[in-house]
Amino acid sequence: MGISITVMSTLFEQVHKNVKHSVGISEKVNSDQDVKTCICHRALMIFKLDLILFAYKQKVDEHRFILHGKNALASYLFTQYNVPFLEAKTLSLNDALTIILPEINGEEISQKFITALLNIDGVTFHFHERKVHCVNKIIIDESEWDPDLCDTLFLK
């Protein structure tokens, strides 16, 4: 992709911050390990969504004449998953993630990048409990994702 680990880390950190804010955890709160892990996994899913959509936009609309913001997600769901376009435009972020979850789970992240993430304060990917009830807010909502952030950072 040609994007530096530093820029990718910045994207992850911002998504992580958005997720923490959305679930009601301030920067100053020292959450338990499983809550931190849950937030990091949510952030990683959204981060991977950003990577998938960035690659799609680069391939289909490199200059972002049409594909920007949430419109890119609707187009992706329409072209890659045959979701009717009007339906794709009205899906919540949580529903869209549900549709493409297998692809998100299959999106490989390099060990070098994961190591870089683990150097960020509060980032962990290891659950201590078998069954985790880590945040009260189960559904991922729109405030956890800034659909233009990836392009803003990657296309500087």
Coordinates of C-alpha atoms in Angstrom, one line a residue:
M1 CA 0.0 0.0 0.0
G2 CA 3.0 2.3 0.5
I3 CA 1.6 3.9 3.7
S4 CA 4.0 4.4 6.6
I5 CA 3.5 2.6 9.9
T6 CA 3.5 6.0 11.6
V7 CA 0.5 7.2 9.5
M8 CA -1.3 3.9 10.0
S9 CA -0.7 4.1 13.7
T10 CA -2.1 7.6 13.7
L11 CA -5.2 6.3 12.0
F12 CA -5.6 3.5 14.5
E13 CA -5.0 5.9 17.4
Q14 CA -7.8 8.2 16.2
V15 CA -10.2 5.3 15.7
H16 CA -9.3 4.0 19.1
K17 CA -10.0 7.4 20.6
N18 CA -13.4 7.6 18.8
V19 CA -14.3 4.1 20.1
K20 CA -13.4 5.0 23.7
H21 CA -15.4 8.2 23.5
S22 CA -18.4 6.4 21.9
V23 CA -18.5 3.8 24.7
G24 CA -18.1 6.5 27.4
I25 CA -14.6 5.9 28.5
S26 CA -12.6 9.1 28.9
E27 CA -8.8 9.3 28.3
K28 CA -8.2 9.6 32.0
V29 CA -10.1 6.5 33.0
N30 CA -7.9 3.5 33.7
S31 CA -10.2 0.7 32.5
D32 CA -9.6 -2.9 33.3
Q33 CA -7.6 -5.0 30.9
D34 CA -10.6 -6.7 29.2
V35 CA -12.3 -3.4 28.6
K36 CA -9.1 -2.1 27.0
T37 CA -8.9 -5.2 24.9
C38 CA -12.5 -4.9 23.8
I39 CA -12.0 -1.3 22.7
C40 CA -8.9 -2.2 20.9
H41 CA -10.6 -5.0 19.0
R42 CA -13.5 -2.7 18.0
A43 CA -11.0 -0.1 16.9
L44 CA -9.1 -2.8 14.9
M45 CA -12.3 -3.8 13.1
I46 CA -13.0 -0.2 12.1
F47 CA -9.3 0.3 11.1
K48 CA -9.5 -2.8 8.9
L49 CA -12.7 -1.4 7.3
D50 CA -10.8 1.8 6.5
L51 CA -8.0 -0.2 4.9
I52 CA -10.5 -2.2 2.8
L53 CA -12.3 0.9 1.7
F54 CA -9.1 2.8 1.0
A55 CA -7.9 0.0 -1.4
Y56 CA -11.4 -0.1 -3.0
K57 CA -11.5 3.7 -3.5
Q58 CA -7.9 3.7 -4.9
K59 CA -8.9 1.1 -7.4
V60 CA -12.3 2.5 -8.5
D61 CA -12.1 6.3 -7.9
E62 CA -8.5 7.3 -7.2
H63 CA -9.2 11.0 -7.3
R64 CA -12.3 10.7 -5.0
F65 CA -14.7 12.4 -7.4
I66 CA -17.5 10.2 -6.1
L67 CA -16.3 7.8 -3.5
H68 CA -15.8 9.6 -0.2
G69 CA -17.4 9.5 3.2
K70 CA -20.0 6.9 3.9
N71 CA -20.9 6.8 0.1
A72 CA -17.8 4.7 -0.4
L73 CA -19.1 2.1 2.1
A74 CA -22.5 2.0 0.3
S75 CA -20.8 1.6 -3.1
Y76 CA -18.6 -1.2 -1.7
L77 CA -21.6 -3.1 -0.2
F78 CA -23.4 -2.7 -3.6
T79 CA -20.5 -3.8 -5.8
Q80 CA -18.9 -6.4 -3.6
Y81 CA -21.9 -7.9 -1.7
N82 CA -24.8 -7.2 -4.0
V83 CA -26.6 -5.2 -1.4
P84 CA -29.2 -2.9 -3.2
F85 CA -27.7 0.6 -3.3
L86 CA -30.5 2.3 -1.5
E87 CA -30.5 -0.3 1.2
A88 CA -26.7 0.0 1.5
K89 CA -27.0 3.8 2.0
T90 CA -29.3 3.3 4.9
L91 CA -27.5 0.5 6.8
S92 CA -26.0 1.4 10.1
L93 CA -22.3 1.0 10.6
N94 CA -22.9 -2.1 12.8
D95 CA -25.0 -3.7 10.1
A96 CA -22.5 -3.0 7.4
L97 CA -19.7 -4.5 9.5
T98 CA -21.9 -7.5 10.0
I99 CA -22.1 -8.1 6.3
I100 CA -18.4 -7.7 5.6
L101 CA -17.1 -9.2 8.9
P102 CA -15.5 -12.3 7.3
E103 CA -13.5 -10.0 5.0
I104 CA -12.5 -7.8 8.0
N105 CA -11.4 -10.8 9.9
G106 CA -9.4 -12.0 6.9
E107 CA -7.7 -8.6 6.5
E108 CA -4.1 -9.3 7.4
I109 CA -2.2 -6.9 9.6
S110 CA 1.6 -7.2 9.7
Q111 CA 3.3 -8.3 12.9
K112 CA 5.5 -5.2 12.6
F113 CA 2.4 -3.0 12.7
I114 CA 0.8 -4.9 15.6
T115 CA 4.1 -4.5 17.5
A116 CA 4.0 -0.7 16.8
L117 CA 0.4 -0.6 18.1
L118 CA 1.3 -2.4 21.3
N119 CA 3.7 0.5 22.1
I120 CA 0.7 2.8 22.2
D121 CA -0.5 3.4 25.8
G122 CA -3.7 1.5 26.5
V123 CA -3.5 -0.8 23.5
T124 CA -3.8 -4.5 24.1
F125 CA -5.3 -7.4 22.2
H126 CA -5.3 -10.2 24.8
F127 CA -8.5 -11.0 26.7
H128 CA -8.1 -12.5 30.2
E129 CA -11.6 -14.0 30.5
R130 CA -13.2 -16.6 28.3
K131 CA -16.4 -14.7 28.0
V132 CA -16.0 -11.0 27.8
H133 CA -18.6 -8.4 28.8
C134 CA -16.4 -5.5 28.3
V135 CA -18.6 -2.5 27.4
N136 CA -22.2 -1.7 28.0
K137 CA -22.6 -0.5 24.4
I138 CA -22.6 -3.6 22.2
I139 CA -23.6 -2.1 18.9
I140 CA -20.9 -0.2 17.1
D141 CA -22.3 3.2 16.1
E142 CA -21.5 5.9 13.6
S143 CA -19.5 8.0 16.0
E144 CA -16.8 5.3 16.2
W145 CA -16.0 5.8 12.5
D146 CA -14.9 8.9 10.7
P147 CA -15.3 7.8 7.0
D148 CA -13.0 10.5 5.7
L149 CA -10.2 10.1 8.2
C150 CA -8.3 7.4 6.3
D151 CA -8.2 9.5 3.1
T152 CA -7.2 12.6 5.1
L153 CA -4.2 10.8 6.6
F154 CA -3.2 8.5 3.7
L155 CA -3.5 11.0 0.9
K156 CA -1.5 13.9 2.4

